[in-house]
Amino acid sequence: MQHNSGIKAAPTDRARSTRRKSPAPETDASLGRIVRVLMGYPTVVISGTKLAQEIGTTRSEVWRLVEQLRTLGVEIAGHPSSGYQLTAVPDLLLPEMIEPLLRSTIFGENVHHYYRVGSTNTVAMDAAAAGAPEGTVFLAEQQTAGRGRASNQWHSAESTGIYCSVILRPALPPSDVLVLSLAAGLAVQSAIQEVDSHALPDLKWPNDVLIMGKKFCGILTEMNAEATRVRHIVVGIGVNVNQNSFPAELEQSATSLRLTTGIEWSRVEVCAALLKSLDREYHKLLENRDAQAEILRRFEERSSSARGRQVRVEEKGGFEGMTEGLDPRGFLQVRTRQGLRTVYSGTVRFK
Ligand code: BTN
């Protein structure tokens, strides 16, 4: 099922691993450096020589990089003889744009960017297994094999959404990871409200964030763990930001911030707000003894469907009932005719 939200099952891990190609190339850091230098002189035409000096390369290399940026939609006026000037601030999730906004967080030092990648979660899980530090962030303009929960696909159109995965290494048992994942939903909800105080994002257990009943954000939390100890976690967040439309099969269930507010959003601003908010939730979870209960309480409070909502659960043959809050581990409770049932992993559909 495509899951912003909707359709087909993604390939199984086995199928994926036999077909795995060499990893997508990371974005050339010089591109981000050029953008930053041009942004530093917004009203001035900068000569090719000056740009070349600033980033430590040749004029012909600057020309090549400028041409590449143009193909990526960055608006740069001028040419080698006259010099260059940015005509619009680009909304690309380049490390040079994001890192300065995240200095006070664990996410400010290791941001990796891809113009196109299979799945940022897959790249992050591989990097974590190879020893990448906590707080490493993977961002992409486009995913060709974006993954959702329960082997669903995540529709990941170019430069309209945020496709972000982060590596965490908390000293927690695997049983606490669901609470961390619920905290990520709370972080998204707060971040969106910080950027637009009129927005009313709603949480749907376990990891969907909705506006006006339609999904605009999904979270895929994956981990590598021993029975008692988490080795690493990857929290993957997909946010539909500036999509104007969705494929027909998603139209009924998916929305974007742009479609719900009528305005174009800065992905850089949303992404930075999101990671700052996630950093706050993560620190609360690790530093405060009562944090888990508090996260569950807040989730119930900020979700219109965690209690008192008639649902159908696609799990163990399917069952229906009324939601009755979360249990102390973070699983959804549903009151059915046969009694109280706990939802472990099934998809929850509103009735
Ligand atoms: C869901 O709602 O099913 C979860 C969707 C998670 C999508 C994000 S996009 C960034 C990261 N990379 C992926 O392949 N998936 C997550």
Coordinates of C-alpha atoms and ligand atoms in Angstrom, one line a residue:
M1 CA 0.0 0.0 0.0
Q2 CA 1.3 3.5 -0.9
H3 CA 0.9 5.2 2.4
N4 CA 0.6 8.9 2.2
S5 CA -1.6 7.0 2.2
G6 CA -2.8 4.3 -0.2
I7 CA -1.6 1.3 -2.5
K8 CA 1.0 -1.4 -3.4
A9 CA 3.2 -3.5 -1.1
A10 CA 6.9 -2.6 -1.3
P11 CA 9.3 -5.4 -2.2
T12 CA 10.2 -7.7 0.7
D13 CA 13.6 -7.3 2.4
R14 CA 14.8 -10.4 0.7
A15 CA 13.8 -9.1 -2.8
R16 CA 15.3 -5.8 -1.9
S17 CA 18.6 -7.2 -0.8
T18 CA 19.1 -9.4 -3.9
R19 CA 18.3 -6.4 -6.1
R20 CA 20.3 -3.8 -4.1
K21 CA 22.4 -1.6 -6.3
S22 CA 25.4 0.5 -5.3
P23 CA 24.3 3.3 -3.0
A24 CA 23.0 6.6 -4.6
P25 CA 25.7 9.3 -4.7
E26 CA 25.5 11.9 -2.0
T27 CA 25.0 15.5 -3.1
D28 CA 28.3 17.2 -4.1
A29 CA 29.0 19.5 -1.1
S30 CA 30.3 22.2 -3.5
L31 CA 26.7 22.8 -4.7
G32 CA 25.6 23.7 -1.2
R33 CA 28.7 25.9 -0.7
I34 CA 27.9 27.9 -3.9
V35 CA 24.3 28.4 -2.8
R36 CA 25.5 29.7 0.6
V37 CA 28.0 32.1 -0.8
L38 CA 25.4 33.5 -3.2
M39 CA 22.9 33.8 -0.3
G40 CA 25.5 35.8 1.6
Y41 CA 25.4 38.5 -1.1
P42 CA 21.7 38.7 -2.0
T43 CA 21.8 42.0 -3.8
V44 CA 25.2 41.7 -5.5
V45 CA 26.4 40.1 -8.7
I46 CA 29.4 37.9 -7.8
S47 CA 32.1 37.2 -10.3
G48 CA 33.0 33.7 -11.2
T49 CA 36.5 34.3 -9.9
K50 CA 35.3 35.4 -6.5
L51 CA 32.9 32.4 -6.3
A52 CA 35.8 30.1 -7.3
Q53 CA 38.0 31.6 -4.6
E54 CA 35.3 31.3 -1.9
I55 CA 34.7 27.7 -2.5
G56 CA 38.3 26.8 -3.4
T57 CA 37.9 25.7 -7.1
T58 CA 38.2 26.9 -10.6
R59 CA 36.0 29.3 -12.7
S60 CA 35.1 26.5 -15.1
E61 CA 34.1 24.3 -12.2
V62 CA 31.9 27.1 -10.8
W63 CA 30.2 27.3 -14.2
R64 CA 29.6 23.5 -14.2
L65 CA 28.2 23.7 -10.7
V66 CA 25.9 26.7 -11.5
E67 CA 24.5 24.8 -14.5
Q68 CA 23.9 21.8 -12.3
L69 CA 22.1 23.9 -9.7
R70 CA 19.9 25.4 -12.5
T71 CA 18.8 22.0 -13.6
L72 CA 17.8 21.4 -10.0
G73 CA 15.5 24.4 -10.1
V74 CA 17.8 26.9 -8.3
E75 CA 17.3 30.3 -9.9
I76 CA 20.7 31.9 -10.7
A77 CA 21.0 34.8 -13.1
G78 CA 24.2 35.6 -15.0
H79 CA 27.0 33.7 -16.8
P80 CA 30.8 33.4 -16.5
S81 CA 31.6 36.8 -18.0
S82 CA 29.1 38.9 -16.0
G83 CA 29.1 37.0 -12.7
Y84 CA 26.2 35.3 -10.9
Q85 CA 23.3 36.3 -8.6
L86 CA 20.6 34.3 -6.9
T87 CA 17.2 35.5 -8.0
A88 CA 15.2 33.4 -5.4
V89 CA 16.2 31.7 -2.2
P90 CA 16.2 28.0 -3.0
D91 CA 14.2 25.7 -0.9
L92 CA 16.5 22.7 -1.1
L93 CA 17.3 20.6 2.0
L94 CA 21.0 21.0 1.6
P95 CA 23.3 20.6 4.7
E96 CA 24.5 24.2 4.2
M97 CA 20.9 25.4 4.6
I98 CA 19.8 23.1 7.4
E99 CA 22.8 22.6 9.7
P100 CA 23.1 26.3 10.8
L101 CA 19.5 26.1 12.0
L102 CA 20.2 23.0 14.1
R103 CA 23.3 24.1 16.0
S104 CA 21.9 23.6 19.5
T105 CA 20.6 20.0 18.7
I106 CA 22.0 16.6 18.2
F107 CA 21.2 16.9 14.5
G108 CA 23.4 19.9 13.6
E109 CA 26.6 18.2 12.6
N110 CA 26.1 15.3 10.3
V111 CA 23.5 16.1 7.7
H112 CA 23.7 14.1 4.4
H113 CA 21.7 15.1 1.4
Y114 CA 20.7 13.2 -1.8
Y115 CA 18.9 14.5 -4.8
R116 CA 17.6 11.1 -5.5
V117 CA 17.8 8.0 -3.3
G118 CA 15.9 4.7 -2.9
S119 CA 14.9 5.2 0.7
T120 CA 16.5 7.5 3.3
N121 CA 15.6 4.9 6.0
T122 CA 17.5 2.2 4.1
V123 CA 20.6 4.5 3.8
A124 CA 20.3 5.4 7.5
M125 CA 20.0 1.8 8.7
D126 CA 23.1 0.8 6.6
A127 CA 25.0 3.8 7.9
A128 CA 24.0 3.1 11.5
A129 CA 25.1 -0.6 11.1
A130 CA 28.5 0.8 9.8
G131 CA 28.9 3.0 12.9
A132 CA 27.5 6.4 12.0
P133 CA 27.0 8.5 15.1
E134 CA 23.8 9.3 16.9
G135 CA 22.2 12.4 15.4
T136 CA 23.2 11.7 11.8
V137 CA 20.5 13.0 9.4
F138 CA 19.7 11.8 5.9
L139 CA 17.6 14.0 3.7
A140 CA 16.5 13.5 0.1
E141 CA 14.7 15.6 -2.5
Q142 CA 13.2 12.5 -4.0
Q143 CA 12.9 8.8 -3.0
T144 CA 12.5 6.1 -5.7
A145 CA 11.6 3.4 -3.1
G146 CA 10.2 5.3 -0.1
R147 CA 9.0 2.8 2.5
G148 CA 6.0 3.0 4.8
R149 CA 4.8 0.8 7.7
A150 CA 3.7 -2.7 7.0
S151 CA 5.6 -2.9 3.7
N152 CA 3.7 -0.1 2.2
Q153 CA 5.3 2.4 -0.3
W154 CA 5.7 6.1 0.5
H155 CA 4.9 8.4 -2.5
S156 CA 8.0 10.6 -2.6
A157 CA 7.7 13.2 -5.4
E158 CA 10.7 15.4 -6.1
S159 CA 11.3 18.5 -4.0
T160 CA 7.7 18.8 -2.7
G161 CA 7.9 16.7 0.4
I162 CA 10.4 16.2 3.2
Y163 CA 12.0 12.7 3.3
C164 CA 14.1 12.6 6.4
S165 CA 15.7 9.8 8.5
V166 CA 17.7 10.2 11.7
I167 CA 19.9 7.8 13.6
L168 CA 19.4 7.5 17.4
R169 CA 21.2 5.3 19.9
P170 CA 19.2 5.5 23.1
A171 CA 20.0 3.4 26.1
L172 CA 16.6 1.9 26.1
P173 CA 15.2 -1.7 25.9
P174 CA 13.4 -2.5 22.6
S175 CA 10.1 -2.5 24.4
D176 CA 10.4 1.3 24.9
V177 CA 10.8 2.1 21.2
L178 CA 7.1 2.4 20.5
V179 CA 7.0 5.3 23.0
L180 CA 9.9 6.9 21.2
S181 CA 8.0 6.5 17.9
L182 CA 4.9 8.1 19.5
A183 CA 7.0 10.9 20.7
A184 CA 8.2 11.5 17.1
G185 CA 4.5 12.0 16.1
L186 CA 4.1 14.5 19.0
A187 CA 7.3 16.3 17.7
V188 CA 5.9 16.6 14.2
Q189 CA 2.6 17.9 15.5
S190 CA 4.3 20.6 17.6
A191 CA 6.7 21.6 14.8
I192 CA 3.8 22.2 12.4
Q193 CA 2.0 24.3 15.0
E194 CA 5.1 26.3 15.6
V195 CA 5.5 27.1 11.9
D196 CA 1.7 27.8 11.5
S197 CA -0.2 28.5 14.6
H198 CA -3.5 28.1 12.7
A199 CA -2.8 24.5 11.6
L200 CA -4.5 21.8 13.6
P201 CA -2.6 18.6 13.1
D202 CA -4.2 15.5 14.6
L203 CA -2.4 12.2 15.6
K204 CA -3.7 8.8 14.6
W205 CA -2.1 5.9 16.4
P206 CA 0.6 4.9 16.0
N207 CA 2.3 7.2 13.6
D208 CA 0.1 9.2 11.2
V209 CA -0.3 12.9 11.4
L210 CA -3.5 14.2 9.8
I211 CA -5.0 17.5 8.9
M212 CA -8.8 17.6 8.3
G213 CA -8.9 13.9 8.4
K214 CA -6.3 13.3 5.7
K215 CA -2.8 12.1 6.2
F216 CA 0.1 14.5 5.5
C217 CA 2.9 12.8 7.5
G218 CA 3.9 9.3 8.2
I219 CA 6.7 8.0 10.5
L220 CA 8.6 4.7 10.0
T221 CA 10.7 3.7 13.0
E222 CA 13.1 0.8 12.5
M223 CA 15.6 -0.7 14.9
N224 CA 18.4 -3.0 15.3
A225 CA 18.4 -4.5 18.8
E226 CA 19.4 -7.4 21.1
A227 CA 16.6 -8.8 23.4
T228 CA 17.4 -6.3 26.1
R229 CA 19.2 -3.5 24.4
V230 CA 18.7 -1.2 21.4
R231 CA 21.8 -1.0 19.1
H232 CA 20.4 1.8 16.9
I233 CA 17.1 3.2 15.8
V234 CA 16.2 5.0 12.6
V235 CA 13.2 7.4 12.7
G236 CA 12.1 8.1 9.2
I237 CA 9.7 11.0 8.7
G238 CA 7.8 11.7 5.5
V239 CA 5.9 15.0 5.3
N240 CA 3.8 16.1 2.3
V241 CA 4.6 19.8 2.2
N242 CA 4.0 21.5 -1.2
Q243 CA 2.3 18.8 -3.3
N244 CA -0.5 20.3 -5.4
S245 CA -2.1 17.0 -6.1
F246 CA -1.6 13.3 -5.5
P247 CA -2.0 10.2 -7.7
A248 CA -5.7 9.3 -8.0
E249 CA -5.4 6.3 -5.6
L250 CA -4.2 8.7 -2.9
E251 CA -6.5 11.6 -3.4
Q252 CA -9.1 10.5 -0.8
S253 CA -6.6 9.8 2.0
A254 CA -3.6 12.0 1.5
T255 CA -3.1 15.7 1.7
S256 CA -0.3 18.3 1.9
L257 CA 0.3 21.4 4.0
R258 CA -0.1 23.4 0.8
L259 CA -3.4 21.8 -0.1
T260 CA -4.8 22.4 3.4
T261 CA -3.5 26.0 3.8
G262 CA -3.4 27.3 0.2
I263 CA 0.2 28.6 0.7
E264 CA 3.6 27.4 -0.4
W265 CA 5.7 26.3 2.7
S266 CA 9.5 26.5 3.1
R267 CA 10.6 22.9 3.4
V268 CA 13.9 24.1 5.0
E269 CA 11.9 25.9 7.7
V270 CA 9.6 22.9 8.3
C271 CA 12.4 20.4 8.3
A272 CA 14.4 22.5 10.8
A273 CA 11.4 23.0 13.1
L274 CA 10.8 19.2 12.9
L275 CA 14.3 18.2 13.9
K276 CA 14.4 20.8 16.7
S277 CA 11.1 19.5 18.0
L278 CA 12.3 15.9 17.8
D279 CA 15.5 16.8 19.6
R280 CA 13.4 18.3 22.5
E281 CA 11.2 15.2 22.7
Y282 CA 14.1 12.8 22.6
H283 CA 15.9 14.6 25.4
K284 CA 12.8 14.7 27.5
L285 CA 12.4 10.9 27.0
L286 CA 16.0 10.2 28.0
E287 CA 16.4 12.6 30.9
N288 CA 13.1 12.5 32.7
R289 CA 12.0 9.3 34.7
D290 CA 8.3 10.0 34.2
A291 CA 8.7 10.9 30.5
Q292 CA 7.2 7.7 29.1
A293 CA 3.9 8.1 31.0
E294 CA 3.8 11.8 30.1
I295 CA 4.3 11.0 26.4
L296 CA 1.4 8.6 26.5
R297 CA -0.8 11.1 28.3
R298 CA 0.1 13.8 25.8
F299 CA -0.5 11.5 22.8
E300 CA -4.0 10.7 24.1
E301 CA -4.7 14.3 24.8
R302 CA -3.5 15.5 21.3
S303 CA -5.2 12.7 19.3
S304 CA -8.9 13.0 18.5
S305 CA -9.1 9.3 17.9
A306 CA -7.1 7.6 20.7
R307 CA -10.3 7.4 22.8
G308 CA -14.0 7.2 21.8
R309 CA -13.5 6.5 18.1
Q310 CA -15.2 3.6 16.3
V311 CA -12.5 1.7 14.4
R312 CA -11.8 -1.4 12.4
V313 CA -8.5 -3.0 13.0
E314 CA -6.8 -5.1 10.3
E315 CA -5.1 -7.6 12.6
K316 CA -5.8 -11.3 13.4
G317 CA -8.7 -11.6 11.0
G318 CA -9.9 -8.0 11.8
F319 CA -12.1 -6.7 14.6
E320 CA -14.1 -3.6 15.3
G321 CA -14.7 -1.6 18.4
M322 CA -14.3 1.8 20.2
T323 CA -10.8 3.1 21.0
E324 CA -10.0 3.3 24.7
G325 CA -6.6 4.9 25.0
L326 CA -3.1 3.5 25.2
D327 CA -1.8 0.9 27.5
P328 CA 1.4 1.6 29.6
R329 CA 3.6 0.4 26.7
G330 CA 1.9 2.6 24.1
F331 CA -0.3 0.0 22.4
L332 CA -3.8 1.1 21.4
Q333 CA -6.7 -0.4 23.4
V334 CA -10.0 -1.2 21.6
R335 CA -13.2 -2.1 23.4
T336 CA -14.9 -4.9 21.3
R337 CA -18.1 -6.9 22.0
Q338 CA -15.8 -9.6 23.3
G339 CA -13.9 -7.3 25.7
L340 CA -10.8 -5.1 25.6
R341 CA -8.3 -5.9 22.9
T342 CA -4.8 -4.6 22.3
V343 CA -3.7 -3.5 18.9
Y344 CA -0.1 -4.6 18.3
S345 CA 0.7 -3.8 14.7
G346 CA -2.5 -3.8 12.6
T347 CA -3.7 -0.9 10.5
V348 CA -6.4 1.0 12.3
R349 CA -9.2 2.4 10.0
F350 CA -11.8 4.9 11.1
K351 CA -15.5 3.8 10.7
Ligands
BTN1 C1 3.9 5.4 7.0 O1 3.0 6.2 7.2 O2 3.6 4.2 6.6 C2 5.4 5.7 7.3 C3 5.9 6.5 6.1 C4 7.4 6.9 6.4 C5 8.0 7.6 5.2 C6 9.4 8.1 5.4 S1 9.9 9.2 4.1 C7 11.5 9.2 4.9 C8 11.8 7.8 5.3 N1 12.3 7.0 4.3 C9 11.5 6.0 3.9 O3 11.7 5.1 3.0 N2 10.4 6.0 4.7 C10 10.5 7.1 5.7

